[in-house]
Amino acid sequence: MSKGPDAFRTISEAADELDVPQHVLRFWETRFSFIRPMKRAGGRRFYRPQDIAVLRGVKTLLHEDGYTIKGVQKLHKDLGLKGLLSAGTGERPKPAPVAGGFPSLSDVALDEAGRARLSSALDDLVAAKARLDALLGRS
């Protein structure tokens, strides 16, 4: 029996839904002040639907868009939760330019040679990850 869309989720249910390990959710709580699940007696976490939506946005920014933790923190500071929620729905947030800040890859214009170098570097990283996964016995 599955829960309804408005039901609260335990950390294991949230982790399964987001396809991340539970310890990652706990780590994100320490790095992002805006991630605050309800905690019941004994410290058991319960994630509201809006918590899951924010977590989905954080995961998208970190794992798919190449943001760093500091980058997500800055995006939250600049755009608030709305920017993070938009990332979770597939929209790409556009942070306000800041002097001395770092642009995301989508903001950088690359020529063909730069794009080829970046693609080659990405291929190398993917191959290295596959080798690490094989060494660690992951599928």
PDB file of N, CA and C in Angstrom, residues 34-138:
ATOM      1  N   PHE A  34      17.710  25.622   5.128  1.00  0.00           N
ATOM      2  CA  PHE A  34      16.307  25.591   4.700  1.00  0.00           C
ATOM      3  C   PHE A  34      15.745  24.174   4.639  1.00  0.00           C
ATOM      4  N   ILE A  35      16.565  23.162   4.862  1.00  0.00           N
ATOM      5  CA  ILE A  35      16.066  21.780   4.918  1.00  0.00           C
ATOM      6  C   ILE A  35      15.836  21.449   6.387  1.00  0.00           C
ATOM      7  N   ARG A  36      14.564  21.456   6.762  1.00  0.00           N
ATOM      8  CA  ARG A  36      14.202  21.203   8.160  1.00  0.00           C
ATOM      9  C   ARG A  36      12.984  20.289   8.226  1.00  0.00           C
ATOM     10  N   PRO A  37      13.207  18.984   8.178  1.00  0.00           N
ATOM     11  CA  PRO A  37      12.056  18.090   8.329  1.00  0.00           C
ATOM     12  C   PRO A  37      11.526  18.163   9.755  1.00  0.00           C
ATOM     13  N   MET A  38      10.283  17.767   9.917  1.00  0.00           N
ATOM     14  CA  MET A  38       9.728  17.677  11.268  1.00  0.00           C
ATOM     15  C   MET A  38      10.455  16.568  12.002  1.00  0.00           C
ATOM     16  N   LYS A  39      10.715  16.776  13.266  1.00  0.00           N
ATOM     17  CA  LYS A  39      11.328  15.711  14.069  1.00  0.00           C
ATOM     18  C   LYS A  39      10.397  15.396  15.222  1.00  0.00           C
ATOM     19  N   ARG A  40      10.118  14.121  15.370  1.00  0.00           N
ATOM     20  CA  ARG A  40       9.260  13.658  16.447  1.00  0.00           C
ATOM     21  C   ARG A  40      10.127  13.159  17.590  1.00  0.00           C
ATOM     22  N   ALA A  41       9.483  12.634  18.609  1.00  0.00           N
ATOM     23  CA  ALA A  41      10.206  12.110  19.769  1.00  0.00           C
ATOM     24  C   ALA A  41      11.262  11.112  19.307  1.00  0.00           C
ATOM     25  N   GLY A  42      12.416  11.194  19.900  1.00  0.00           N
ATOM     26  CA  GLY A  42      13.505  10.299  19.522  1.00  0.00           C
ATOM     27  C   GLY A  42      14.258  10.767  18.295  1.00  0.00           C
ATOM     28  N   GLY A  43      13.911  11.933  17.752  1.00  0.00           N
ATOM     29  CA  GLY A  43      14.625  12.481  16.607  1.00  0.00           C
ATOM     30  C   GLY A  43      14.228  11.907  15.258  1.00  0.00           C
ATOM     31  N   ARG A  44      13.132  11.161  15.214  1.00  0.00           N
ATOM     32  CA  ARG A  44      12.704  10.582  13.944  1.00  0.00           C
ATOM     33  C   ARG A  44      12.209  11.677  13.003  1.00  0.00           C
ATOM     34  N   ARG A  45      12.728  11.665  11.769  1.00  0.00           N
ATOM     35  CA  ARG A  45      12.416  12.702  10.795  1.00  0.00           C
ATOM     36  C   ARG A  45      11.177  12.342   9.981  1.00  0.00           C
ATOM     37  N   PHE A  46      10.371  13.365   9.708  1.00  0.00           N
ATOM     38  CA  PHE A  46       9.236  13.222   8.812  1.00  0.00           C
ATOM     39  C   PHE A  46       9.282  14.375   7.820  1.00  0.00           C
ATOM     40  N   TYR A  47       9.299  14.026   6.539  1.00  0.00           N
ATOM     41  CA  TYR A  47       9.403  15.014   5.476  1.00  0.00           C
ATOM     42  C   TYR A  47       8.025  15.315   4.909  1.00  0.00           C
ATOM     43  N   ARG A  48       7.679  16.594   4.872  1.00  0.00           N
ATOM     44  CA  ARG A  48       6.431  17.049   4.271  1.00  0.00           C
ATOM     45  C   ARG A  48       6.594  17.034   2.746  1.00  0.00           C
ATOM     46  N   PRO A  49       5.508  17.068   1.996  1.00  0.00           N
ATOM     47  CA  PRO A  49       5.624  17.108   0.531  1.00  0.00           C
ATOM     48  C   PRO A  49       6.483  18.274   0.042  1.00  0.00           C
ATOM     49  N   GLN A  50       6.376  19.440   0.680  1.00  0.00           N
ATOM     50  CA  GLN A  50       7.195  20.580   0.261  1.00  0.00           C
ATOM     51  C   GLN A  50       8.674  20.355   0.575  1.00  0.00           C
ATOM     52  N   ASP A  51       8.973  19.598   1.632  1.00  0.00           N
ATOM     53  CA  ASP A  51      10.364  19.243   1.930  1.00  0.00           C
ATOM     54  C   ASP A  51      10.930  18.369   0.806  1.00  0.00           C
ATOM     55  N   ILE A  52      10.125  17.421   0.344  1.00  0.00           N
ATOM     56  CA  ILE A  52      10.558  16.535  -0.742  1.00  0.00           C
ATOM     57  C   ILE A  52      10.811  17.354  -2.008  1.00  0.00           C
ATOM     58  N   ALA A  53       9.946  18.328  -2.276  1.00  0.00           N
ATOM     59  CA  ALA A  53      10.121  19.168  -3.467  1.00  0.00           C
ATOM     60  C   ALA A  53      11.422  19.968  -3.381  1.00  0.00           C
ATOM     61  N   VAL A  54      11.730  20.519  -2.215  1.00  0.00           N
ATOM     62  CA  VAL A  54      12.977  21.268  -2.032  1.00  0.00           C
ATOM     63  C   VAL A  54      14.170  20.326  -2.198  1.00  0.00           C
ATOM     64  N   LEU A  55      14.094  19.153  -1.584  1.00  0.00           N
ATOM     65  CA  LEU A  55      15.181  18.177  -1.706  1.00  0.00           C
ATOM     66  C   LEU A  55      15.392  17.761  -3.160  1.00  0.00           C
ATOM     67  N   ARG A  56      14.305  17.614  -3.895  1.00  0.00           N
ATOM     68  CA  ARG A  56      14.413  17.254  -5.316  1.00  0.00           C
ATOM     69  C   ARG A  56      15.148  18.368  -6.076  1.00  0.00           C
ATOM     70  N   GLY A  57      14.850  19.620  -5.740  1.00  0.00           N
ATOM     71  CA  GLY A  57      15.548  20.743  -6.370  1.00  0.00           C
ATOM     72  C   GLY A  57      17.024  20.755  -6.021  1.00  0.00           C
ATOM     73  N   VAL A  58      17.353  20.517  -4.752  1.00  0.00           N
ATOM     74  CA  VAL A  58      18.756  20.481  -4.319  1.00  0.00           C
ATOM     75  C   VAL A  58      19.486  19.360  -5.042  1.00  0.00           C
ATOM     76  N   LYS A  59      18.860  18.195  -5.121  1.00  0.00           N
ATOM     77  CA  LYS A  59      19.498  17.062  -5.801  1.00  0.00           C
ATOM     78  C   LYS A  59      19.750  17.390  -7.268  1.00  0.00           C
ATOM     79  N   THR A  60      18.779  17.991  -7.932  1.00  0.00           N
ATOM     80  CA  THR A  60      18.945  18.353  -9.340  1.00  0.00           C
ATOM     81  C   THR A  60      20.099  19.328  -9.516  1.00  0.00           C
ATOM     82  N   LEU A  61      20.152  20.336  -8.661  1.00  0.00           N
ATOM     83  CA  LEU A  61      21.219  21.330  -8.777  1.00  0.00           C
ATOM     84  C   LEU A  61      22.591  20.715  -8.533  1.00  0.00           C
ATOM     85  N   LEU A  62      22.696  19.870  -7.514  1.00  0.00           N
ATOM     86  CA  LEU A  62      23.988  19.279  -7.170  1.00  0.00           C
ATOM     87  C   LEU A  62      24.399  18.177  -8.138  1.00  0.00           C
ATOM     88  N   HIS A  63      23.494  17.266  -8.451  1.00  0.00           N
ATOM     89  CA  HIS A  63      23.852  16.059  -9.191  1.00  0.00           C
ATOM     90  C   HIS A  63      23.734  16.199 -10.697  1.00  0.00           C
ATOM     91  N   GLU A  64      22.867  17.084 -11.176  1.00  0.00           N
ATOM     92  CA  GLU A  64      22.665  17.201 -12.622  1.00  0.00           C
ATOM     93  C   GLU A  64      23.211  18.497 -13.194  1.00  0.00           C
ATOM     94  N   ASP A  65      23.067  19.588 -12.446  1.00  0.00           N
ATOM     95  CA  ASP A  65      23.460  20.891 -12.984  1.00  0.00           C
ATOM     96  C   ASP A  65      24.879  21.294 -12.618  1.00  0.00           C
ATOM     97  N   GLY A  66      25.531  20.518 -11.759  1.00  0.00           N
ATOM     98  CA  GLY A  66      26.925  20.791 -11.442  1.00  0.00           C
ATOM     99  C   GLY A  66      27.164  21.889 -10.419  1.00  0.00           C
ATOM    100  N   TYR A  67      26.133  22.272  -9.680  1.00  0.00           N
ATOM    101  CA  TYR A  67      26.328  23.271  -8.634  1.00  0.00           C
ATOM    102  C   TYR A  67      27.123  22.660  -7.478  1.00  0.00           C
ATOM    103  N   THR A  68      27.872  23.508  -6.788  1.00  0.00           N
ATOM    104  CA  THR A  68      28.524  23.100  -5.548  1.00  0.00           C
ATOM    105  C   THR A  68      27.572  23.389  -4.399  1.00  0.00           C
ATOM    106  N   ILE A  69      27.934  22.922  -3.213  1.00  0.00           N
ATOM    107  CA  ILE A  69      27.110  23.216  -2.038  1.00  0.00           C
ATOM    108  C   ILE A  69      27.037  24.728  -1.835  1.00  0.00           C
ATOM    109  N   LYS A  70      28.181  25.409  -1.940  1.00  0.00           N
ATOM    110  CA  LYS A  70      28.171  26.872  -1.802  1.00  0.00           C
ATOM    111  C   LYS A  70      27.331  27.530  -2.879  1.00  0.00           C
ATOM    112  N   GLY A  71      27.346  26.954  -4.078  1.00  0.00           N
ATOM    113  CA  GLY A  71      26.539  27.495  -5.166  1.00  0.00           C
ATOM    114  C   GLY A  71      25.052  27.390  -4.874  1.00  0.00           C
ATOM    115  N   VAL A  72      24.622  26.263  -4.320  1.00  0.00           N
ATOM    116  CA  VAL A  72      23.204  26.086  -3.963  1.00  0.00           C
ATOM    117  C   VAL A  72      22.851  27.033  -2.815  1.00  0.00           C
ATOM    118  N   GLN A  73      23.761  27.191  -1.852  1.00  0.00           N
ATOM    119  CA  GLN A  73      23.513  28.124  -0.751  1.00  0.00           C
ATOM    120  C   GLN A  73      23.346  29.548  -1.285  1.00  0.00           C
ATOM    121  N   LYS A  74      24.188  29.922  -2.233  1.00  0.00           N
ATOM    122  CA  LYS A  74      24.106  31.263  -2.817  1.00  0.00           C
ATOM    123  C   LYS A  74      22.820  31.428  -3.619  1.00  0.00           C
ATOM    124  N   LEU A  75      22.464  30.387  -4.371  1.00  0.00           N
ATOM    125  CA  LEU A  75      21.222  30.434  -5.137  1.00  0.00           C
ATOM    126  C   LEU A  75      20.033  30.617  -4.206  1.00  0.00           C
ATOM    127  N   HIS A  76      20.037  29.911  -3.080  1.00  0.00           N
ATOM    128  CA  HIS A  76      18.964  30.066  -2.102  1.00  0.00           C
ATOM    129  C   HIS A  76      18.948  31.490  -1.552  1.00  0.00           C
ATOM    130  N   LYS A  77      20.116  32.029  -1.288  1.00  0.00           N
ATOM    131  CA  LYS A  77      20.204  33.397  -0.772  1.00  0.00           C
ATOM    132  C   LYS A  77      19.669  34.400  -1.800  1.00  0.00           C
ATOM    133  N   ASP A  78      20.005  34.176  -3.080  1.00  0.00           N
ATOM    134  CA  ASP A  78      19.582  35.101  -4.137  1.00  0.00           C
ATOM    135  C   ASP A  78      18.122  34.947  -4.528  1.00  0.00           C
ATOM    136  N   LEU A  79      17.650  33.694  -4.652  1.00  0.00           N
ATOM    137  CA  LEU A  79      16.312  33.451  -5.198  1.00  0.00           C
ATOM    138  C   LEU A  79      15.313  32.883  -4.199  1.00  0.00           C
ATOM    139  N   GLY A  80      15.790  32.435  -3.049  1.00  0.00           N
ATOM    140  CA  GLY A  80      14.905  31.841  -2.068  1.00  0.00           C
ATOM    141  C   GLY A  80      14.501  30.425  -2.464  1.00  0.00           C
ATOM    142  N   LEU A  81      13.527  29.901  -1.755  1.00  0.00           N
ATOM    143  CA  LEU A  81      13.080  28.532  -2.019  1.00  0.00           C
ATOM    144  C   LEU A  81      12.454  28.374  -3.395  1.00  0.00           C
ATOM    145  N   LYS A  82      11.909  29.466  -3.923  1.00  0.00           N
ATOM    146  CA  LYS A  82      11.284  29.400  -5.238  1.00  0.00           C
ATOM    147  C   LYS A  82      12.271  28.930  -6.310  1.00  0.00           C
ATOM    148  N   GLY A  83      13.502  29.422  -6.236  1.00  0.00           N
ATOM    149  CA  GLY A  83      14.528  29.018  -7.190  1.00  0.00           C
ATOM    150  C   GLY A  83      14.882  27.552  -7.058  1.00  0.00           C
ATOM    151  N   LEU A  84      14.926  27.064  -5.823  1.00  0.00           N
ATOM    152  CA  LEU A  84      15.243  25.651  -5.603  1.00  0.00           C
ATOM    153  C   LEU A  84      14.091  24.758  -6.058  1.00  0.00           C
ATOM    154  N   LEU A  85      12.866  25.198  -5.789  1.00  0.00           N
ATOM    155  CA  LEU A  85      11.706  24.415  -6.205  1.00  0.00           C
ATOM    156  C   LEU A  85      11.619  24.341  -7.725  1.00  0.00           C
ATOM    157  N   SER A  86      11.978  25.429  -8.414  1.00  0.00           N
ATOM    158  CA  SER A  86      11.922  25.409  -9.875  1.00  0.00           C
ATOM    159  C   SER A  86      12.919  24.414 -10.447  1.00  0.00           C
ATOM    160  N   ALA A  87      14.074  24.253  -9.797  1.00  0.00           N
ATOM    161  CA  ALA A  87      15.058  23.268 -10.266  1.00  0.00           C
ATOM    162  C   ALA A  87      14.502  21.858 -10.159  1.00  0.00           C
ATOM    163  N   GLY A  88      13.723  21.590  -9.124  1.00  0.00           N
ATOM    164  CA  GLY A  88      13.142  20.262  -8.938  1.00  0.00           C
ATOM    165  C   GLY A  88      12.071  19.925  -9.950  1.00  0.00           C
ATOM    166  N   THR A  89      11.494  20.932 -10.590  1.00  0.00           N
ATOM    167  CA  THR A  89      10.455  20.690 -11.590  1.00  0.00           C
ATOM    168  C   THR A  89      11.006  20.727 -13.012  1.00  0.00           C
ATOM    169  N   GLY A  90      12.324  20.857 -13.139  1.00  0.00           N
ATOM    170  CA  GLY A  90      12.929  20.840 -14.467  1.00  0.00           C
ATOM    171  C   GLY A  90      13.281  22.213 -15.011  1.00  0.00           C
ATOM    172  N   GLU A  91      12.809  23.269 -14.380  1.00  0.00           N
ATOM    173  CA  GLU A  91      13.191  24.611 -14.811  1.00  0.00           C
ATOM    174  C   GLU A  91      14.601  24.885 -14.328  1.00  0.00           C
ATOM    175  N   ARG A  92      15.307  25.742 -15.000  1.00  0.00           N
ATOM    176  CA  ARG A  92      16.664  26.077 -14.596  1.00  0.00           C
ATOM    177  C   ARG A  92      16.679  27.483 -14.016  1.00  0.00           C
ATOM    178  N   PRO A  93      16.980  27.582 -12.711  1.00  0.00           N
ATOM    179  CA  PRO A  93      17.005  28.902 -12.090  1.00  0.00           C
ATOM    180  C   PRO A  93      18.152  29.731 -12.636  1.00  0.00           C
ATOM    181  N   LYS A  94      17.945  31.024 -12.741  1.00  0.00           N
ATOM    182  CA  LYS A  94      18.972  31.946 -13.204  1.00  0.00           C
ATOM    183  C   LYS A  94      19.346  32.878 -12.057  1.00  0.00           C
ATOM    184  N   PRO A  95      20.489  32.618 -11.414  1.00  0.00           N
ATOM    185  CA  PRO A  95      20.897  33.490 -10.324  1.00  0.00           C
ATOM    186  C   PRO A  95      21.288  34.870 -10.842  1.00  0.00           C
ATOM    187  N   ALA A  96      21.073  35.864  -9.994  1.00  0.00           N
ATOM    188  CA  ALA A  96      21.480  37.212 -10.348  1.00  0.00           C
ATOM    189  C   ALA A  96      22.993  37.285 -10.402  1.00  0.00           C
ATOM    190  N   PRO A  97      23.563  37.977 -11.410  1.00  0.00           N
ATOM    191  CA  PRO A  97      25.018  38.069 -11.473  1.00  0.00           C
ATOM    192  C   PRO A  97      25.560  38.852 -10.281  1.00  0.00           C
ATOM    193  N   VAL A  98      26.660  38.361  -9.743  1.00  0.00           N
ATOM    194  CA  VAL A  98      27.283  38.990  -8.590  1.00  0.00           C
ATOM    195  C   VAL A  98      28.757  39.188  -8.904  1.00  0.00           C
ATOM    196  N   ALA A  99      29.286  40.346  -8.554  1.00  0.00           N
ATOM    197  CA  ALA A  99      30.704  40.612  -8.792  1.00  0.00           C
ATOM    198  C   ALA A  99      31.543  39.564  -8.079  1.00  0.00           C
ATOM    199  N   GLY A 100      32.478  38.970  -8.789  1.00  0.00           N
ATOM    200  CA  GLY A 100      33.352  37.963  -8.191  1.00  0.00           C
ATOM    201  C   GLY A 100      32.716  36.595  -8.098  1.00  0.00           C
ATOM    202  N   GLY A 101      31.454  36.441  -8.529  1.00  0.00           N
ATOM    203  CA  GLY A 101      30.779  35.152  -8.458  1.00  0.00           C
ATOM    204  C   GLY A 101      31.174  34.273  -9.627  1.00  0.00           C
ATOM    205  N   PHE A 102      30.804  33.030  -9.570  1.00  0.00           N
ATOM    206  CA  PHE A 102      31.119  32.080 -10.619  1.00  0.00           C
ATOM    207  C   PHE A 102      29.860  31.769 -11.400  1.00  0.00           C
ATOM    208  N   PRO A 103      29.907  31.844 -12.734  1.00  0.00           N
ATOM    209  CA  PRO A 103      28.732  31.488 -13.527  1.00  0.00           C
ATOM    210  C   PRO A 103      28.563  29.976 -13.567  1.00  0.00           C
ATOM    211  N   SER A 104      27.325  29.550 -13.792  1.00  0.00           N
ATOM    212  CA  SER A 104      27.106  28.119 -13.994  1.00  0.00           C
ATOM    213  C   SER A 104      27.470  27.799 -15.441  1.00  0.00           C
ATOM    214  N   LEU A 105      27.624  26.542 -15.756  1.00  0.00           N
ATOM    215  CA  LEU A 105      28.028  26.161 -17.109  1.00  0.00           C
ATOM    216  C   LEU A 105      27.035  26.618 -18.160  1.00  0.00           C
ATOM    217  N   SER A 106      25.762  26.687 -17.799  1.00  0.00           N
ATOM    218  CA  SER A 106      24.764  27.115 -18.782  1.00  0.00           C
ATOM    219  C   SER A 106      24.908  28.595 -19.125  1.00  0.00           C
ATOM    220  N   ASP A 107      25.620  29.367 -18.297  1.00  0.00           N
ATOM    221  CA  ASP A 107      25.811  30.791 -18.558  1.00  0.00           C
ATOM    222  C   ASP A 107      27.078  31.073 -19.348  1.00  0.00           C
ATOM    223  N   VAL A 108      27.882  30.056 -19.623  1.00  0.00           N
ATOM    224  CA  VAL A 108      29.166  30.248 -20.283  1.00  0.00           C
ATOM    225  C   VAL A 108      29.033  29.901 -21.758  1.00  0.00           C
ATOM    226  N   ALA A 109      29.457  30.824 -22.596  1.00  0.00           N
ATOM    227  CA  ALA A 109      29.462  30.563 -24.028  1.00  0.00           C
ATOM    228  C   ALA A 109      30.766  29.857 -24.379  1.00  0.00           C
ATOM    229  N   LEU A 110      30.664  28.686 -24.995  1.00  0.00           N
ATOM    230  CA  LEU A 110      31.847  27.913 -25.364  1.00  0.00           C
ATOM    231  C   LEU A 110      31.953  27.828 -26.880  1.00  0.00           C
ATOM    232  N   ASP A 111      33.179  27.965 -27.371  1.00  0.00           N
ATOM    233  CA  ASP A 111      33.397  27.705 -28.787  1.00  0.00           C
ATOM    234  C   ASP A 111      33.479  26.190 -28.983  1.00  0.00           C
ATOM    235  N   GLU A 112      33.606  25.762 -30.216  1.00  0.00           N
ATOM    236  CA  GLU A 112      33.612  24.326 -30.509  1.00  0.00           C
ATOM    237  C   GLU A 112      34.766  23.609 -29.813  1.00  0.00           C
ATOM    238  N   ALA A 113      35.955  24.222 -29.788  1.00  0.00           N
ATOM    239  CA  ALA A 113      37.114  23.595 -29.138  1.00  0.00           C
ATOM    240  C   ALA A 113      36.893  23.487 -27.627  1.00  0.00           C
ATOM    241  N   GLY A 114      36.340  24.526 -27.014  1.00  0.00           N
ATOM    242  CA  GLY A 114      36.055  24.501 -25.579  1.00  0.00           C
ATOM    243  C   GLY A 114      35.018  23.458 -25.238  1.00  0.00           C
ATOM    244  N   ARG A 115      34.004  23.359 -26.064  1.00  0.00           N
ATOM    245  CA  ARG A 115      32.958  22.354 -25.847  1.00  0.00           C
ATOM    246  C   ARG A 115      33.543  20.945 -25.977  1.00  0.00           C
ATOM    247  N   ALA A 116      34.449  20.748 -26.936  1.00  0.00           N
ATOM    248  CA  ALA A 116      35.087  19.439 -27.119  1.00  0.00           C
ATOM    249  C   ALA A 116      35.960  19.096 -25.914  1.00  0.00           C
ATOM    250  N   ARG A 117      36.713  20.084 -25.397  1.00  0.00           N
ATOM    251  CA  ARG A 117      37.548  19.830 -24.210  1.00  0.00           C
ATOM    252  C   ARG A 117      36.680  19.493 -23.012  1.00  0.00           C
ATOM    253  N   LEU A 118      35.594  20.236 -22.842  1.00  0.00           N
ATOM    254  CA  LEU A 118      34.688  19.980 -21.729  1.00  0.00           C
ATOM    255  C   LEU A 118      34.044  18.600 -21.862  1.00  0.00           C
ATOM    256  N   SER A 119      33.642  18.239 -23.059  1.00  0.00           N
ATOM    257  CA  SER A 119      33.044  16.933 -23.290  1.00  0.00           C
ATOM    258  C   SER A 119      34.048  15.817 -23.012  1.00  0.00           C
ATOM    259  N   SER A 120      35.294  16.014 -23.425  1.00  0.00           N
ATOM    260  CA  SER A 120      36.343  15.026 -23.168  1.00  0.00           C
ATOM    261  C   SER A 120      36.592  14.870 -21.669  1.00  0.00           C
ATOM    262  N   ALA A 121      36.618  15.988 -20.953  1.00  0.00           N
ATOM    263  CA  ALA A 121      36.820  15.932 -19.502  1.00  0.00           C
ATOM    264  C   ALA A 121      35.662  15.199 -18.831  1.00  0.00           C
ATOM    265  N   LEU A 122      34.456  15.451 -19.297  1.00  0.00           N
ATOM    266  CA  LEU A 122      33.291  14.764 -18.739  1.00  0.00           C
ATOM    267  C   LEU A 122      33.372  13.263 -19.007  1.00  0.00           C
ATOM    268  N   ASP A 123      33.772  12.882 -20.217  1.00  0.00           N
ATOM    269  CA  ASP A 123      33.930  11.459 -20.539  1.00  0.00           C
ATOM    270  C   ASP A 123      34.953  10.807 -19.621  1.00  0.00           C
ATOM    271  N   ASP A 124      36.069  11.515 -19.356  1.00  0.00           N
ATOM    272  CA  ASP A 124      37.096  10.990 -18.452  1.00  0.00           C
ATOM    273  C   ASP A 124      36.531  10.792 -17.044  1.00  0.00           C
ATOM    274  N   LEU A 125      35.736  11.757 -16.579  1.00  0.00           N
ATOM    275  CA  LEU A 125      35.152  11.645 -15.242  1.00  0.00           C
ATOM    276  C   LEU A 125      34.158  10.488 -15.158  1.00  0.00           C
ATOM    277  N   VAL A 126      33.358  10.320 -16.179  1.00  0.00           N
ATOM    278  CA  VAL A 126      32.386   9.226 -16.204  1.00  0.00           C
ATOM    279  C   VAL A 126      33.116   7.880 -16.193  1.00  0.00           C
ATOM    280  N   ALA A 127      34.203   7.775 -16.967  1.00  0.00           N
ATOM    281  CA  ALA A 127      34.978   6.535 -16.995  1.00  0.00           C
ATOM    282  C   ALA A 127      35.630   6.280 -15.629  1.00  0.00           C
ATOM    283  N   ALA A 128      36.151   7.328 -14.990  1.00  0.00           N
ATOM    284  CA  ALA A 128      36.765   7.174 -13.670  1.00  0.00           C
ATOM    285  C   ALA A 128      35.722   6.734 -12.646  1.00  0.00           C
ATOM    286  N   LYS A 129      34.517   7.305 -12.727  1.00  0.00           N
ATOM    287  CA  LYS A 129      33.452   6.903 -11.809  1.00  0.00           C
ATOM    288  C   LYS A 129      33.086   5.440 -12.026  1.00  0.00           C
ATOM    289  N   ALA A 130      33.031   5.018 -13.280  1.00  0.00           N
ATOM    290  CA  ALA A 130      32.703   3.614 -13.566  1.00  0.00           C
ATOM    291  C   ALA A 130      33.765   2.682 -12.989  1.00  0.00           C
ATOM    292  N   ARG A 131      35.036   3.071 -13.108  1.00  0.00           N
ATOM    293  CA  ARG A 131      36.102   2.249 -12.527  1.00  0.00           C
ATOM    294  C   ARG A 131      35.989   2.199 -11.019  1.00  0.00           C
ATOM    295  N   LEU A 132      35.700   3.337 -10.381  1.00  0.00           N
ATOM    296  CA  LEU A 132      35.529   3.363  -8.925  1.00  0.00           C
ATOM    297  C   LEU A 132      34.347   2.510  -8.490  1.00  0.00           C
ATOM    298  N   ASP A 133      33.244   2.637  -9.218  1.00  0.00           N
ATOM    299  CA  ASP A 133      32.071   1.821  -8.896  1.00  0.00           C
ATOM    300  C   ASP A 133      32.393   0.336  -9.008  1.00  0.00           C
ATOM    301  N   ALA A 134      33.156  -0.048 -10.037  1.00  0.00           N
ATOM    302  CA  ALA A 134      33.529  -1.453 -10.209  1.00  0.00           C
ATOM    303  C   ALA A 134      34.413  -1.916  -9.057  1.00  0.00           C
ATOM    304  N   LEU A 135      35.351  -1.066  -8.640  1.00  0.00           N
ATOM    305  CA  LEU A 135      36.228  -1.414  -7.515  1.00  0.00           C
ATOM    306  C   LEU A 135      35.459  -1.552  -6.214  1.00  0.00           C
ATOM    307  N   LEU A 136      34.436  -0.724  -6.045  1.00  0.00           N
ATOM    308  CA  LEU A 136      33.649  -0.746  -4.812  1.00  0.00           C
ATOM    309  C   LEU A 136      32.500  -1.754  -4.867  1.00  0.00           C
ATOM    310  N   GLY A 137      32.357  -2.422  -5.998  1.00  0.00           N
ATOM    311  CA  GLY A 137      31.320  -3.443  -6.120  1.00  0.00           C
ATOM    312  C   GLY A 137      29.940  -2.888  -6.318  1.00  0.00           C
ATOM    313  N   ARG A 138      29.848  -1.668  -6.833  1.00  0.00           N
ATOM    314  CA  ARG A 138      28.533  -1.076  -7.126  1.00  0.00           C
ATOM    315  C   ARG A 138      28.145  -1.395  -8.556  1.00  0.00           C
TER     316      ARG A 138
END
